[in-house]
XYZ file of C-alpha atoms in Angstrom:
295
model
C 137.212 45.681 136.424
C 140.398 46.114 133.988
C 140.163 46.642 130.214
C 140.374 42.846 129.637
C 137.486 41.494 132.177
C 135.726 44.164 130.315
C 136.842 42.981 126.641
C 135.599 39.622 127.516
C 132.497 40.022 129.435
C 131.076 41.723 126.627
C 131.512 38.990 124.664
C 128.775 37.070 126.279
C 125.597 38.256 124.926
C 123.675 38.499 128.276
C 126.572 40.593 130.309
C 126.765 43.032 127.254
C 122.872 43.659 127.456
C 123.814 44.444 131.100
C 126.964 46.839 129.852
C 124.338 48.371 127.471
C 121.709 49.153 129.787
C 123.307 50.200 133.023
C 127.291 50.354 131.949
C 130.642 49.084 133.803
C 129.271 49.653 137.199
C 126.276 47.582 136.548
C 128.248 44.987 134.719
C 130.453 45.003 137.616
C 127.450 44.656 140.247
C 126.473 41.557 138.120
C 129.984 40.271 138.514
C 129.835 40.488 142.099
C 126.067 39.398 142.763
C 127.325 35.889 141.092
C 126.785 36.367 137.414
C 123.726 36.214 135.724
C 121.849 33.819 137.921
C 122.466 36.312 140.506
C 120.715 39.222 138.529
C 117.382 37.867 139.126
C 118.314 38.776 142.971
C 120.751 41.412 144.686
C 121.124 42.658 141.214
C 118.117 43.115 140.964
C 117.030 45.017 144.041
C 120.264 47.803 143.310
C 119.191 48.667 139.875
C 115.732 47.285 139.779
C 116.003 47.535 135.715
C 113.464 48.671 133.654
C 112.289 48.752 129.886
C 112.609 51.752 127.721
C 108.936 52.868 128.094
C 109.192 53.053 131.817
C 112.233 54.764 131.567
C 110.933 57.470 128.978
C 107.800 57.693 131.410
C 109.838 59.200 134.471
C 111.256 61.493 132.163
C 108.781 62.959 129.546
C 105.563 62.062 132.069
C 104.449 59.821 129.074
C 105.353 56.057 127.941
C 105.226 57.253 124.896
C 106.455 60.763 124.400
C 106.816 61.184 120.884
C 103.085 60.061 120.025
C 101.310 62.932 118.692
C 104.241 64.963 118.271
C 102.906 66.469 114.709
C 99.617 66.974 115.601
C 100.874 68.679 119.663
C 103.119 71.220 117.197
C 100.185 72.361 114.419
C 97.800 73.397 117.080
C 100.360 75.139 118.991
C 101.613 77.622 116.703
C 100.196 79.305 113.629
C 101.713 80.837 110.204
C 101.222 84.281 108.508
C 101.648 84.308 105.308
C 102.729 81.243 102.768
C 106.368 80.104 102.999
C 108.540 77.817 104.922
C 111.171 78.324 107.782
C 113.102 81.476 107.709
C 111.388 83.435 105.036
C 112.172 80.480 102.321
C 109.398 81.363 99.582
C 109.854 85.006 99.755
C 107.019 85.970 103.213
C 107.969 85.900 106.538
C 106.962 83.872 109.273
C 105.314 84.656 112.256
C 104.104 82.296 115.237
C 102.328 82.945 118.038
C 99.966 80.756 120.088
C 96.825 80.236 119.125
C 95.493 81.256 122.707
C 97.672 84.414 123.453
C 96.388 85.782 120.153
C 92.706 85.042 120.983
C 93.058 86.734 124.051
C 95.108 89.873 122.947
C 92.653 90.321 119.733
C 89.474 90.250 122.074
C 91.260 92.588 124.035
C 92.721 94.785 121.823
C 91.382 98.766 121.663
C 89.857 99.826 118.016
C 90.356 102.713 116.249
C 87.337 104.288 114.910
C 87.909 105.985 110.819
C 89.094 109.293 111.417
C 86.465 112.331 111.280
C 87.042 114.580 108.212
C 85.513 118.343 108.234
C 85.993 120.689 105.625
C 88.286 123.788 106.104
C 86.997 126.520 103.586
C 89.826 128.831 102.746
C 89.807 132.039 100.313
C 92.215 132.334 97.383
C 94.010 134.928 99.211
C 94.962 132.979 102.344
C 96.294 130.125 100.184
C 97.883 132.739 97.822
C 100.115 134.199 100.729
C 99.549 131.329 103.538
C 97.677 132.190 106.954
C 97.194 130.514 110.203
C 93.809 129.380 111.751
C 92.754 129.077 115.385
C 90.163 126.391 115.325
C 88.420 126.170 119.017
C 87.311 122.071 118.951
C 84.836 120.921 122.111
C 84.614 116.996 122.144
C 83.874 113.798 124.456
C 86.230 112.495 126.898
C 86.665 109.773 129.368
C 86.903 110.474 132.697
C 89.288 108.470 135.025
C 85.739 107.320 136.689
C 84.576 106.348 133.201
C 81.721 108.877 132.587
C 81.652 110.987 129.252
C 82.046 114.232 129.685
C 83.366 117.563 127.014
C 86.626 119.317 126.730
C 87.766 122.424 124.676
C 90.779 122.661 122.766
C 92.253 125.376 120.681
C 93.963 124.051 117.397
C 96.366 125.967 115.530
C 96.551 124.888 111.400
C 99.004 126.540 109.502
C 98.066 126.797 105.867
C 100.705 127.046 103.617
C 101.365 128.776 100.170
C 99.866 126.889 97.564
C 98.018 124.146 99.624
C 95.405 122.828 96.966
C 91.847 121.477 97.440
C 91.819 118.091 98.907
C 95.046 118.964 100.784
C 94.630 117.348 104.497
C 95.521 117.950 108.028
C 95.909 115.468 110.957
C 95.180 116.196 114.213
C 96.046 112.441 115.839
C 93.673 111.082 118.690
C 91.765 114.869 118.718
C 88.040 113.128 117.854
C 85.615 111.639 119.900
C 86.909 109.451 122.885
C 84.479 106.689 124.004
C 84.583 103.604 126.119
C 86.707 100.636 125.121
C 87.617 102.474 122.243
C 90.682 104.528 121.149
C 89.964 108.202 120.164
C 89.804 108.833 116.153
C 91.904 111.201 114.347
C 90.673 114.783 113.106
C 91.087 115.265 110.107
C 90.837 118.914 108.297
C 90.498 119.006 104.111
C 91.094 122.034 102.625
C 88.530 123.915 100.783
C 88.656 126.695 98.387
C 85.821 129.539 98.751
C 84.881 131.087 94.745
C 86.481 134.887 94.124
C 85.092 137.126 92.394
C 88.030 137.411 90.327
C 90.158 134.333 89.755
C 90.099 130.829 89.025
C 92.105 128.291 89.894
C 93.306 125.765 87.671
C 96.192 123.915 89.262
C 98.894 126.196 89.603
C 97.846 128.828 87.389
C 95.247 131.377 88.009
C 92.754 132.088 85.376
C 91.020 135.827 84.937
C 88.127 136.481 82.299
C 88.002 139.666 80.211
C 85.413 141.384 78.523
C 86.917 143.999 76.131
C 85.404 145.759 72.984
C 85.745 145.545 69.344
C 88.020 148.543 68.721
C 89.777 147.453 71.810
C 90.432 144.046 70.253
C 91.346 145.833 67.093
C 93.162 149.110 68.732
C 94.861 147.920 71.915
C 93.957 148.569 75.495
C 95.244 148.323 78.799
C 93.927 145.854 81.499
C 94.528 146.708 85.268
C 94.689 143.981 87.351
C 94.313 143.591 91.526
C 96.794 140.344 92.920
C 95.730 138.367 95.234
C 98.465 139.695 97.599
C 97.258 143.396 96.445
C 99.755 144.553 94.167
C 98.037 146.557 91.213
C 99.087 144.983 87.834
C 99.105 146.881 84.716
C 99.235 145.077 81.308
C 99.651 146.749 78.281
C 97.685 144.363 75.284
C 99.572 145.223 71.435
C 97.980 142.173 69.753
C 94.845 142.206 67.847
C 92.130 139.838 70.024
C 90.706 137.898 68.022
C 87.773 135.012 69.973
C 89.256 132.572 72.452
C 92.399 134.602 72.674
C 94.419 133.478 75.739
C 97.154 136.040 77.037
C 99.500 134.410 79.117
C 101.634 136.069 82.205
C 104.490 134.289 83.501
C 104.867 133.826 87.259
C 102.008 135.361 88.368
C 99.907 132.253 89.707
C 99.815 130.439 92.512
C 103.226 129.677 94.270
C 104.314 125.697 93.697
C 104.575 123.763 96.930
C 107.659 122.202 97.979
C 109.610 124.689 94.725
C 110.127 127.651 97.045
C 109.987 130.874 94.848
C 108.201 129.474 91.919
C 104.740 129.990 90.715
C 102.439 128.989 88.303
C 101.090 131.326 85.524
C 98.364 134.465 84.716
C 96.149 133.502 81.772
C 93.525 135.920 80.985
C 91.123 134.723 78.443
C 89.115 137.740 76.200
C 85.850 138.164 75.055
C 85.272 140.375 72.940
C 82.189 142.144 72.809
C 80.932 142.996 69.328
C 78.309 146.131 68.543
C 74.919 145.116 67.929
C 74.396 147.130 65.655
C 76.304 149.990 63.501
C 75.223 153.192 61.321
C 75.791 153.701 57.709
C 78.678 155.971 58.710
C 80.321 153.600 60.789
C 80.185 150.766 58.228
C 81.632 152.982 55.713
C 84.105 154.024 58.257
C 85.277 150.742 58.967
C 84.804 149.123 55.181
C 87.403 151.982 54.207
C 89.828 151.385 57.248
C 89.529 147.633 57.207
C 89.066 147.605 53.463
C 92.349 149.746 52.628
C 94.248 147.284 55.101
C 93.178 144.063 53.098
C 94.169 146.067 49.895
C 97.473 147.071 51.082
C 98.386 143.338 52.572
């Protein structure tokens, strides 16, 4: 059919319909069958036309494929978190079916808490650092599924300066049971009393009893490290209650400042006679006395 038999058959309402629905070979069929009369017949029988519905049917399996379309979409997929397409809104979307994650959450291994034990270390071994063997015996499952116990040697290097409440993780070394991933072990370090020191942060802290004329006179106080060097400090100043002498870099070393350490403080007591003879008091009214007078 040229451009012009085409021009002017689609002029006629009924032959464009035809050019609509099935295009220049069906206009042309209708041409040959004898026009439109002829539709109802041969026509008919070679393109055996149909309405949109039946058309959308062989296609999409429905009539009507775009009913329910809002409602088929919500209870397919899910969202995490508030926000629209591509993260407008400031969260990120995630979608999943609703039935893969039903069936990987019923699935899904737990993790038990991790199991925490206490690690008691002196003041010595966390002056200097040490390491620890710690022989563990726990449950395990068997490749036939029974429980039975294994023994495992863990090694825990403590470091210099590791404070109380410091923790170790040992991953997946607890308690394995059935269904269930093993839980972490979990050591927390401990500090055991001295009969020396005290910690206080960085800094250790050493009480001293001296007496009156020591307070007044001077005196030396010998000290033992914690790493077993002998200190000797010589003490000039006049003690007076409460008096705090402090010695620098002689604590505990500072984790993470390699080669730097907190502080010595030793706080005095000083330990006053109970009682004193005439001679004394005069003694010390003159020496005392004569000092006030002079000042």
């Amino acid at each position: 059919m040229s451009n012009v038999d085409c021009f002017q058959a689609l002029s006629d309402p009924q032959k464009r319909a035809i050019y609509d629905q099935y295009g220049e070979e069906g206009l042309k069929a209708s041409a040959d069958g004898g026009g439109s009369s002829s539709m109802n017949g041969s026509a008919n029988q070679r393109f055996n036309p149909r309405n949109a519905e039946d058309v959308f049917a062989e296609f999409f399996g429905s009539s009507k494929p775009f009913e329910n379309m809002g409602r088929a979409k919500s209870m397919r997929f899910q969202t995490e978190g508030a926000g629209t397409f591509g993260g407008f809104g400031g969260n990120e979307n995630k979608f999943r079916s609703y039935n893969d994650s039903a069936g990987t959450s019923s699935n899904q291994a737990r993790k038990p808490p991790p199991v925490e034990t206490k690690l008691l270390c002196t003041l010595e071994e966390l002056y200097a650092g040490s390491t620890r063997k710690m022989k563990i015996s726990r449950n395990v499952v068997k490749p036939n599924g029974q429980i039975g116990t294994e023994s495992e040697i863990l090694t825990i290097d403590i470091k210099p300066g590791w404070k109380k409440g410091t923790k170790i993780t040992f991953p997946d070394k607890g308690n394995e049971n059935p269904n269930q991933l093993p839980a972490d072990l979990v050591f927390v370090i401990d500090e055991k009393p001295h009969d020396l020191y005290t910690r206080e942060g960085n800094d250790l802290l050493v009480h001293r009893k001296i007496a009156l004329v020591d307070a007044l006179a001077g005196t030396t106080v010998n000290l033992k490290t914690l790493d077993g060097r002998d200190l000797v400090i010589k003490l000039t100043d006049v003690v007076t209650p409460g008096y705090e002498l402090v010695i620098a870099k002689e604590g505990m070393p500072i984790v993470k400042e390699n080669g730097r350490r907190g502080n010595l403080r030793i706080k005095f007591d000083v330990d006053f006679p109970k009682r004193l003879s005439s001679e004394q008091r005069h003694n010390i009214r003159k020496v005392l006395g004569g000092q006030v007078q002079q000042q």
